[in-house]
Amino acid sequence: MQVTKYMSTPVITVTPETTLAEVYRIFRRGTFRHLPVADPAGRLIGMVTDRDMRSALPSSLGMTEKQREDAGSSIVVEQFMSRVLRSLQPTSTLDDALLLLDRDSIGAVPVIDENRVIRGIFSIRDLLRAYKKLFSVGEKGFALITVIADNQPKALSRITRIIEDMDLTVSRLVLVPGDSTEPSKIHIRINTLNIPAVRKTLLAAGFQPVLPDCDTSC
């Protein structure tokens, strides 16, 4: 689950000498909101976001679109790019990306190699697309079933054997430990059109299904 499989490529970059007017045109044409700034060798040296661009643009009050672009032609990226750089490496996992994007409240980061050469860019949109694919979210035939874990050992192994005996496909099997307020739960995303039969089999094995809108087994 490395970011290289899901990052966006090729990456549009700008240089420190790129004008604000050109950055404005790039953002207006594209659907992205982050632009890496690269040196002639393609190494990361800065980042520009649409927020940076808006802050650097002259006030549009009383100005036409053309006048606003013309005003930005004398401002270059080096004057307003961010030098506080966050990045991922080709070996970074989706979990690494999730933690970084969440911790720093950012929408995208470049993926760079050991020489700081930009290889891709990874955004929240890429993260959502990756997890959706990995866990078969929205795919026809897959459903999420939740059960309360019993107190017996190797709960996940036993559920796996049950699912295999039923000749079904699982795309997610997660144990969420409980606490003093609620029991441990196991979430199973499974490919089946007969959810009642699966719940019945799991119940017979000691796992109590949790139905939608129920805080406990029901």
mmCIF file of C-alpha atoms in Angstrom:
data_model
loop_
_atom_site.group_PDB
_atom_site.id
_atom_site.type_symbol
_atom_site.label_atom_id
_atom_site.label_comp_id
_atom_site.label_asym_id
_atom_site.label_seq_id
_atom_site.Cartn_x
_atom_site.Cartn_y
_atom_site.Cartn_z
ATOM 1 C CA MET A 1 0.000 0.000 0.000
ATOM 2 C CA GLN A 2 2.649 2.494 -1.058
ATOM 3 C CA VAL A 3 1.730 5.966 -2.298
ATOM 4 C CA THR A 4 3.519 5.452 -5.613
ATOM 5 C CA LYS A 5 0.677 3.228 -6.816
ATOM 6 C CA TYR A 6 -1.917 5.959 -6.257
ATOM 7 C CA MET A 7 -0.054 9.264 -6.586
ATOM 8 C CA SER A 8 -0.831 11.609 -9.463
ATOM 9 C CA THR A 9 1.656 11.807 -12.342
ATOM 10 C CA PRO A 10 2.992 13.547 -14.328
ATOM 11 C CA VAL A 11 3.320 16.539 -12.039
ATOM 12 C CA ILE A 12 2.946 20.112 -13.257
ATOM 13 C CA THR A 13 5.657 22.204 -11.630
ATOM 14 C CA VAL A 14 6.735 25.819 -11.716
ATOM 15 C CA THR A 15 10.086 27.517 -11.170
ATOM 16 C CA PRO A 16 10.992 30.342 -8.787
ATOM 17 C CA GLU A 17 10.932 32.670 -11.807
ATOM 18 C CA THR A 18 7.391 31.723 -12.888
ATOM 19 C CA THR A 19 5.120 34.751 -12.664
ATOM 20 C CA LEU A 20 2.064 34.997 -10.485
ATOM 21 C CA ALA A 21 0.005 35.582 -13.620
ATOM 22 C CA GLU A 22 1.099 32.209 -15.045
ATOM 23 C CA VAL A 23 0.347 30.450 -11.747
ATOM 24 C CA TYR A 24 -3.109 32.006 -11.857
ATOM 25 C CA ARG A 25 -3.646 30.661 -15.381
ATOM 26 C CA ILE A 26 -2.428 27.152 -14.383
ATOM 27 C CA PHE A 27 -4.812 26.954 -11.440
ATOM 28 C CA ARG A 28 -7.678 28.281 -13.529
ATOM 29 C CA ARG A 29 -7.118 25.568 -16.184
ATOM 30 C CA GLY A 30 -6.612 22.654 -13.798
ATOM 31 C CA THR A 31 -8.564 20.880 -11.074
ATOM 32 C CA PHE A 32 -5.701 20.877 -8.538
ATOM 33 C CA ARG A 33 -4.742 23.415 -5.897
ATOM 34 C CA HIS A 34 -1.058 22.655 -5.226
ATOM 35 C CA LEU A 35 1.998 23.342 -7.394
ATOM 36 C CA PRO A 36 5.491 22.114 -6.513
ATOM 37 C CA VAL A 37 8.311 24.539 -7.248
ATOM 38 C CA ALA A 38 11.317 22.816 -8.826
ATOM 39 C CA ASP A 39 14.860 23.732 -9.792
ATOM 40 C CA PRO A 40 16.228 22.917 -13.291
ATOM 41 C CA ALA A 41 17.068 19.350 -12.154
ATOM 42 C CA GLY A 42 13.487 18.746 -11.025
ATOM 43 C CA ARG A 43 14.295 18.909 -7.312
ATOM 44 C CA LEU A 44 11.705 20.227 -4.875
ATOM 45 C CA ILE A 45 12.502 23.689 -3.507
ATOM 46 C CA GLY A 46 9.076 25.080 -2.628
ATOM 47 C CA MET A 47 5.292 24.797 -2.849
ATOM 48 C CA VAL A 48 2.566 27.122 -4.052
ATOM 49 C CA THR A 49 -1.106 26.670 -3.208
ATOM 50 C CA ASP A 50 -4.143 28.476 -4.510
ATOM 51 C CA ARG A 51 -4.317 30.206 -1.123
ATOM 52 C CA ASP A 52 -0.762 31.508 -1.578
ATOM 53 C CA MET A 53 -1.750 32.724 -5.027
ATOM 54 C CA ARG A 54 -4.862 34.537 -3.805
ATOM 55 C CA SER A 55 -2.895 36.201 -1.012
ATOM 56 C CA ALA A 56 -0.260 37.423 -3.466
ATOM 57 C CA LEU A 57 -2.692 38.659 -6.124
ATOM 58 C CA PRO A 58 -3.555 42.364 -6.032
ATOM 59 C CA SER A 59 -7.065 43.190 -4.856
ATOM 60 C CA SER A 60 -9.578 42.599 -7.618
ATOM 61 C CA LEU A 61 -11.760 45.502 -6.509
ATOM 62 C CA GLY A 62 -12.484 47.597 -9.583
ATOM 63 C CA MET A 63 -10.173 45.462 -11.761
ATOM 64 C CA THR A 64 -10.994 43.371 -14.794
ATOM 65 C CA GLU A 65 -9.703 39.825 -15.140
ATOM 66 C CA LYS A 66 -7.131 41.030 -17.658
ATOM 67 C CA GLN A 67 -5.961 43.847 -15.379
ATOM 68 C CA ARG A 68 -5.600 41.414 -12.508
ATOM 69 C CA GLU A 69 -3.459 39.046 -14.572
ATOM 70 C CA ASP A 70 -1.330 41.941 -15.831
ATOM 71 C CA ALA A 71 -0.749 43.077 -12.250
ATOM 72 C CA GLY A 72 0.535 39.613 -11.392
ATOM 73 C CA SER A 73 3.066 39.590 -14.206
ATOM 74 C CA SER A 74 5.587 41.516 -12.100
ATOM 75 C CA ILE A 75 5.403 39.104 -9.147
ATOM 76 C CA VAL A 76 7.332 35.825 -9.265
ATOM 77 C CA VAL A 77 6.829 32.550 -7.404
ATOM 78 C CA GLU A 78 9.979 32.992 -5.314
ATOM 79 C CA GLN A 79 8.313 35.943 -3.578
ATOM 80 C CA PHE A 80 5.334 34.010 -2.195
ATOM 81 C CA MET A 81 6.085 30.270 -2.322
ATOM 82 C CA SER A 82 6.178 28.240 0.881
ATOM 83 C CA ARG A 83 9.604 27.082 2.007
ATOM 84 C CA VAL A 84 8.230 24.947 4.829
ATOM 85 C CA LEU A 85 8.251 21.705 2.864
ATOM 86 C CA ARG A 86 6.442 18.493 3.634
ATOM 87 C CA SER A 87 6.871 15.470 1.422
ATOM 88 C CA LEU A 88 6.512 11.720 1.080
ATOM 89 C CA GLN A 89 8.971 9.186 -0.263
ATOM 90 C CA PRO A 90 8.315 6.379 -2.784
ATOM 91 C CA THR A 91 8.454 3.935 0.138
ATOM 92 C CA SER A 92 5.805 5.845 2.130
ATOM 93 C CA THR A 93 2.562 3.992 2.783
ATOM 94 C CA LEU A 94 -1.021 5.196 2.581
ATOM 95 C CA ASP A 95 -1.055 5.290 6.373
ATOM 96 C CA ASP A 96 2.017 7.563 6.335
ATOM 97 C CA ALA A 97 0.201 9.879 3.943
ATOM 98 C CA LEU A 98 -2.966 9.889 6.033
ATOM 99 C CA LEU A 99 -1.075 10.823 9.190
ATOM 100 C CA LEU A 100 0.878 13.599 7.445
ATOM 101 C CA LEU A 101 -2.105 15.155 5.669
ATOM 102 C CA ASP A 102 -4.194 15.043 8.842
ATOM 103 C CA ARG A 103 -1.457 16.256 11.194
ATOM 104 C CA ASP A 104 -0.546 19.291 9.100
ATOM 105 C CA SER A 105 -4.048 19.984 7.705
ATOM 106 C CA ILE A 106 -2.818 20.061 4.112
ATOM 107 C CA GLY A 107 -4.454 18.891 0.911
ATOM 108 C CA ALA A 108 -1.499 17.438 -1.002
ATOM 109 C CA VAL A 109 2.233 16.743 -0.762
ATOM 110 C CA PRO A 110 4.898 15.941 -3.371
ATOM 111 C CA VAL A 111 6.497 12.508 -3.504
ATOM 112 C CA ILE A 112 10.275 12.870 -3.850
ATOM 113 C CA ASP A 113 13.165 10.429 -4.201
ATOM 114 C CA GLU A 114 16.429 10.373 -2.242
ATOM 115 C CA ASN A 115 17.754 13.230 -4.408
ATOM 116 C CA ARG A 116 14.623 15.338 -3.771
ATOM 117 C CA VAL A 117 13.554 14.917 -7.402
ATOM 118 C CA ILE A 118 9.759 15.150 -7.688
ATOM 119 C CA ARG A 119 8.213 11.831 -8.765
ATOM 120 C CA GLY A 120 4.544 12.563 -8.140
ATOM 121 C CA ILE A 121 2.079 14.363 -5.956
ATOM 122 C CA PHE A 122 -0.284 12.741 -3.471
ATOM 123 C CA SER A 123 -3.518 14.446 -2.418
ATOM 124 C CA ILE A 124 -6.478 13.768 -0.157
ATOM 125 C CA ARG A 125 -8.377 12.883 -3.330
ATOM 126 C CA ASP A 126 -5.748 10.228 -4.139
ATOM 127 C CA LEU A 127 -6.002 8.915 -0.576
ATOM 128 C CA LEU A 128 -9.779 8.538 -0.777
ATOM 129 C CA ARG A 129 -9.500 6.857 -4.171
ATOM 130 C CA ALA A 130 -6.904 4.425 -2.807
ATOM 131 C CA TYR A 131 -8.887 3.372 0.254
ATOM 132 C CA LYS A 132 -12.062 3.089 -1.783
ATOM 133 C CA LYS A 133 -10.323 0.666 -4.129
ATOM 134 C CA LEU A 134 -8.513 -1.283 -1.410
ATOM 135 C CA PHE A 135 -11.648 -1.857 0.653
ATOM 136 C CA SER A 136 -14.068 -2.317 -2.271
ATOM 137 C CA VAL A 137 -16.216 0.556 -1.036
ATOM 138 C CA GLY A 138 -19.134 1.098 -3.387
ATOM 139 C CA GLU A 139 -18.443 -2.049 -5.390
ATOM 140 C CA LYS A 140 -21.474 -4.120 -6.264
ATOM 141 C CA GLY A 141 -22.023 -7.106 -3.972
ATOM 142 C CA PHE A 142 -19.836 -5.901 -1.095
ATOM 143 C CA ALA A 143 -21.397 -5.142 2.294
ATOM 144 C CA LEU A 144 -20.089 -4.167 5.723
ATOM 145 C CA ILE A 145 -20.988 -6.490 8.587
ATOM 146 C CA THR A 146 -20.124 -5.745 12.213
ATOM 147 C CA VAL A 147 -20.078 -8.258 15.053
ATOM 148 C CA ILE A 148 -19.236 -8.101 18.717
ATOM 149 C CA ALA A 149 -16.103 -10.101 19.408
ATOM 150 C CA ASP A 150 -16.484 -12.888 21.929
ATOM 151 C CA ASN A 151 -13.973 -13.454 24.686
ATOM 152 C CA GLN A 152 -12.374 -16.424 23.000
ATOM 153 C CA PRO A 153 -8.830 -16.244 21.543
ATOM 154 C CA LYS A 154 -7.958 -15.803 17.867
ATOM 155 C CA ALA A 155 -11.242 -14.149 16.926
ATOM 156 C CA LEU A 156 -9.982 -12.919 13.550
ATOM 157 C CA SER A 157 -8.600 -16.316 12.610
ATOM 158 C CA ARG A 158 -11.887 -17.997 13.436
ATOM 159 C CA ILE A 159 -13.883 -15.481 11.412
ATOM 160 C CA THR A 160 -11.506 -15.935 8.494
ATOM 161 C CA ARG A 161 -12.074 -19.698 8.564
ATOM 162 C CA ILE A 162 -15.838 -19.178 8.682
ATOM 163 C CA ILE A 163 -15.749 -16.884 5.659
ATOM 164 C CA GLU A 164 -13.476 -19.267 3.754
ATOM 165 C CA ASP A 165 -15.794 -22.195 4.510
ATOM 166 C CA MET A 166 -18.645 -20.132 3.028
ATOM 167 C CA ASP A 167 -16.493 -19.524 -0.080
ATOM 168 C CA LEU A 168 -16.845 -15.724 0.211
ATOM 169 C CA THR A 169 -14.403 -12.875 -0.486
ATOM 170 C CA VAL A 170 -13.319 -10.418 2.219
ATOM 171 C CA SER A 171 -11.730 -7.049 1.424
ATOM 172 C CA ARG A 172 -11.470 -5.795 5.017
ATOM 173 C CA LEU A 173 -11.265 -7.456 8.415
ATOM 174 C CA VAL A 174 -10.648 -5.061 11.306
ATOM 175 C CA LEU A 175 -10.750 -5.591 15.059
ATOM 176 C CA VAL A 176 -11.548 -2.419 17.023
ATOM 177 C CA PRO A 177 -10.682 -2.947 20.704
ATOM 178 C CA GLY A 178 -13.377 -2.037 23.192
ATOM 179 C CA ASP A 179 -13.182 -0.144 26.451
ATOM 180 C CA SER A 180 -15.203 0.292 29.615
ATOM 181 C CA THR A 181 -18.146 1.722 27.670
ATOM 182 C CA GLU A 182 -18.454 -0.691 24.756
ATOM 183 C CA PRO A 183 -17.236 -4.140 23.689
ATOM 184 C CA SER A 184 -14.644 -4.973 21.056
ATOM 185 C CA LYS A 185 -16.068 -5.095 17.545
ATOM 186 C CA ILE A 186 -14.987 -6.731 14.319
ATOM 187 C CA HIS A 187 -15.811 -5.059 11.000
ATOM 188 C CA ILE A 188 -15.978 -7.270 7.919
ATOM 189 C CA ARG A 189 -16.408 -6.005 4.358
ATOM 190 C CA ILE A 190 -17.548 -9.045 2.474
ATOM 191 C CA ASN A 191 -18.777 -9.934 -0.994
ATOM 192 C CA THR A 192 -22.207 -11.469 -0.450
ATOM 193 C CA LEU A 193 -25.825 -11.023 -1.487
ATOM 194 C CA ASN A 194 -27.052 -13.061 1.458
ATOM 195 C CA ILE A 195 -26.167 -11.000 4.525
ATOM 196 C CA PRO A 196 -28.710 -12.738 6.821
ATOM 197 C CA ALA A 197 -27.059 -16.098 6.167
ATOM 198 C CA VAL A 198 -23.631 -14.715 7.041
ATOM 199 C CA ARG A 199 -24.934 -13.123 10.242
ATOM 200 C CA LYS A 200 -26.652 -16.389 11.188
ATOM 201 C CA THR A 201 -23.438 -18.361 10.677
ATOM 202 C CA LEU A 202 -21.376 -15.877 12.680
ATOM 203 C CA LEU A 203 -23.950 -15.887 15.481
ATOM 204 C CA ALA A 204 -23.789 -19.667 15.648
ATOM 205 C CA ALA A 205 -20.007 -19.366 16.041
ATOM 206 C CA GLY A 206 -20.363 -17.027 19.015
ATOM 207 C CA PHE A 207 -20.149 -13.615 17.307
ATOM 208 C CA GLN A 208 -23.153 -11.384 17.875
ATOM 209 C CA PRO A 209 -24.023 -9.227 14.833
ATOM 210 C CA VAL A 210 -24.513 -5.502 15.294
ATOM 211 C CA LEU A 211 -27.293 -4.214 13.091
ATOM 212 C CA PRO A 212 -27.460 -0.626 11.737
ATOM 213 C CA ASP A 213 -28.487 2.008 14.305
ATOM 214 C CA CYS A 214 -27.868 -0.419 17.171
ATOM 215 C CA ASP A 215 -25.366 0.361 19.898
ATOM 216 C CA THR A 216 -25.336 -3.274 21.042
ATOM 217 C CA SER A 217 -26.149 -6.566 19.408
ATOM 218 C CA CYS A 218 -29.736 -6.727 18.186
#
